[in-house]
Short mmCIF file of C-alpha atoms in Angstrom, two decimals:
data_model
loop_
_atom_site.label_atom_id
_atom_site.label_comp_id
_atom_site.label_asym_id
_atom_site.label_seq_id
_atom_site.Cartn_x
_atom_site.Cartn_y
_atom_site.Cartn_z
CA UNK A 279 38.99 28.00 21.61
CA UNK A 280 36.52 25.89 19.64
CA UNK A 281 36.74 22.13 19.69
CA UNK A 282 35.64 20.22 16.62
CA UNK A 283 34.60 16.61 16.81
CA UNK A 284 35.48 14.59 13.76
CA UNK A 285 33.70 11.35 13.09
CA UNK A 286 36.05 8.71 11.76
CA UNK A 287 34.48 6.09 9.51
CA UNK A 288 36.32 2.80 9.45
CA UNK A 289 37.18 1.12 6.17
CA UNK A 290 34.94 -1.80 7.17
CA UNK A 291 31.91 0.50 7.45
CA UNK A 292 32.67 2.20 4.17
CA UNK A 293 33.20 -1.06 2.29
CA UNK A 294 29.87 -2.41 3.53
CA UNK A 295 27.97 0.39 1.76
CA UNK A 296 30.33 1.59 -0.98
CA UNK A 297 33.04 0.20 -3.21
CA UNK A 298 35.34 1.15 -6.05
CA UNK A 299 33.81 0.61 -9.48
CA UNK A 300 36.67 -1.53 -10.81
CA UNK A 301 36.64 -3.69 -7.69
CA UNK A 302 32.86 -4.24 -7.85
CA UNK A 303 33.01 -5.20 -11.55
CA UNK A 304 35.71 -7.75 -10.71
CA UNK A 305 33.81 -9.06 -7.65
CA UNK A 306 30.67 -9.48 -9.77
CA UNK A 307 32.75 -11.38 -12.37
CA UNK A 308 32.09 -9.10 -15.32
CA UNK A 309 35.87 -9.08 -15.90
CA UNK A 310 38.46 -11.77 -15.34
CA UNK A 311 40.94 -9.36 -13.73
CA UNK A 312 40.63 -6.07 -11.91
CA UNK A 313 43.14 -4.61 -14.38
CA UNK A 314 40.74 -5.21 -17.28
CA UNK A 315 38.00 -3.39 -15.38
CA UNK A 316 40.41 -0.49 -14.73
CA UNK A 317 41.28 -0.27 -18.44
CA UNK A 318 37.63 0.00 -19.39
CA UNK A 319 37.15 2.77 -16.82
CA UNK A 320 40.16 4.69 -18.18
CA UNK A 321 38.68 4.54 -21.69
CA UNK A 322 35.62 6.38 -20.26
CA UNK A 323 33.22 3.77 -21.62
CA UNK A 324 31.37 2.96 -18.38
CA UNK A 325 28.51 5.11 -17.08
CA UNK A 326 27.26 5.27 -13.50
CA UNK A 327 23.73 6.68 -13.27
CA UNK A 328 24.14 8.10 -16.79
CA UNK A 329 27.40 9.92 -16.04
CA UNK A 330 30.57 8.87 -17.86
CA UNK A 331 33.23 7.49 -15.49
CA UNK A 332 36.74 8.92 -15.78
CA UNK A 333 38.54 6.97 -13.05
CA UNK A 334 38.46 3.38 -11.85
CA UNK A 335 38.26 4.51 -8.22
CA UNK A 336 34.79 6.00 -8.71
CA UNK A 337 32.69 5.14 -5.65
CA UNK A 338 29.54 3.16 -6.27
CA UNK A 339 26.72 2.17 -3.93
CA UNK A 340 23.55 0.10 -3.85
CA UNK A 341 20.86 1.06 -6.39
CA UNK A 342 23.36 2.69 -8.80
CA UNK A 343 22.77 1.94 -12.49
CA UNK A 344 25.82 0.82 -14.51
CA UNK A 345 25.97 0.89 -18.30
CA UNK A 346 28.89 -0.58 -20.25
CA UNK A 347 29.69 -2.67 -23.34
CA UNK A 348 30.52 -6.37 -22.99
CA UNK A 349 31.33 -8.09 -26.27
CA UNK A 350 28.75 -6.93 -28.79
CA UNK A 351 26.11 -6.13 -26.12
CA UNK A 352 25.38 -3.09 -23.99
CA UNK A 353 24.93 -4.17 -20.36
CA UNK A 354 22.59 -2.12 -18.13
CA UNK A 355 22.42 -3.32 -14.53
CA UNK A 356 21.28 -2.11 -11.12
CA UNK A 357 23.58 -2.83 -8.17
CA UNK A 358 21.79 -4.84 -5.48
CA UNK A 359 24.65 -5.67 -3.12
CA UNK A 360 28.25 -4.59 -2.40
CA UNK A 361 30.34 -7.66 -1.49
CA UNK A 362 33.54 -7.56 0.57
CA UNK A 363 35.18 -10.34 -1.45
CA UNK A 364 34.91 -11.90 -4.89
CA UNK A 365 32.06 -14.38 -5.09
CA UNK A 366 31.70 -17.58 -7.06
CA UNK A 367 30.16 -17.31 -10.50
CA UNK A 368 26.99 -18.94 -9.17
CA UNK A 369 26.62 -16.44 -6.29
CA UNK A 370 27.73 -13.32 -8.19
CA UNK A 371 24.35 -13.18 -9.94
CA UNK A 372 22.80 -12.00 -6.65
CA UNK A 373 24.87 -8.78 -6.74
CA UNK A 374 22.91 -7.12 -9.56
CA UNK A 375 19.74 -7.21 -11.60
CA UNK A 376 19.46 -6.52 -15.29
CA UNK A 377 17.57 -3.38 -16.26
CA UNK A 378 15.38 -3.83 -19.31
CA UNK A 379 15.09 -0.87 -21.61
#
């Protein structure tokens, strides 16, 4: 009989490196509520690394490029950090950098 060893990754480890797209957009204060971020994802307007997102639970990680409309602008940003909680408006700027086209 063969024995397989399965590595179990805790949620804490996963959240340190990855996060849901809707949650990250809310943490970074691009949207007032997580529900608004989810609605935008469902409309398939957001792109992650050039690929159109279909679901709000899309996993994102550091160095991913996000593209989405905000008001009458198109926002293109690179993810710098994945926070565990929502940051203040002042500190949320450290989570991303704007990509100039």
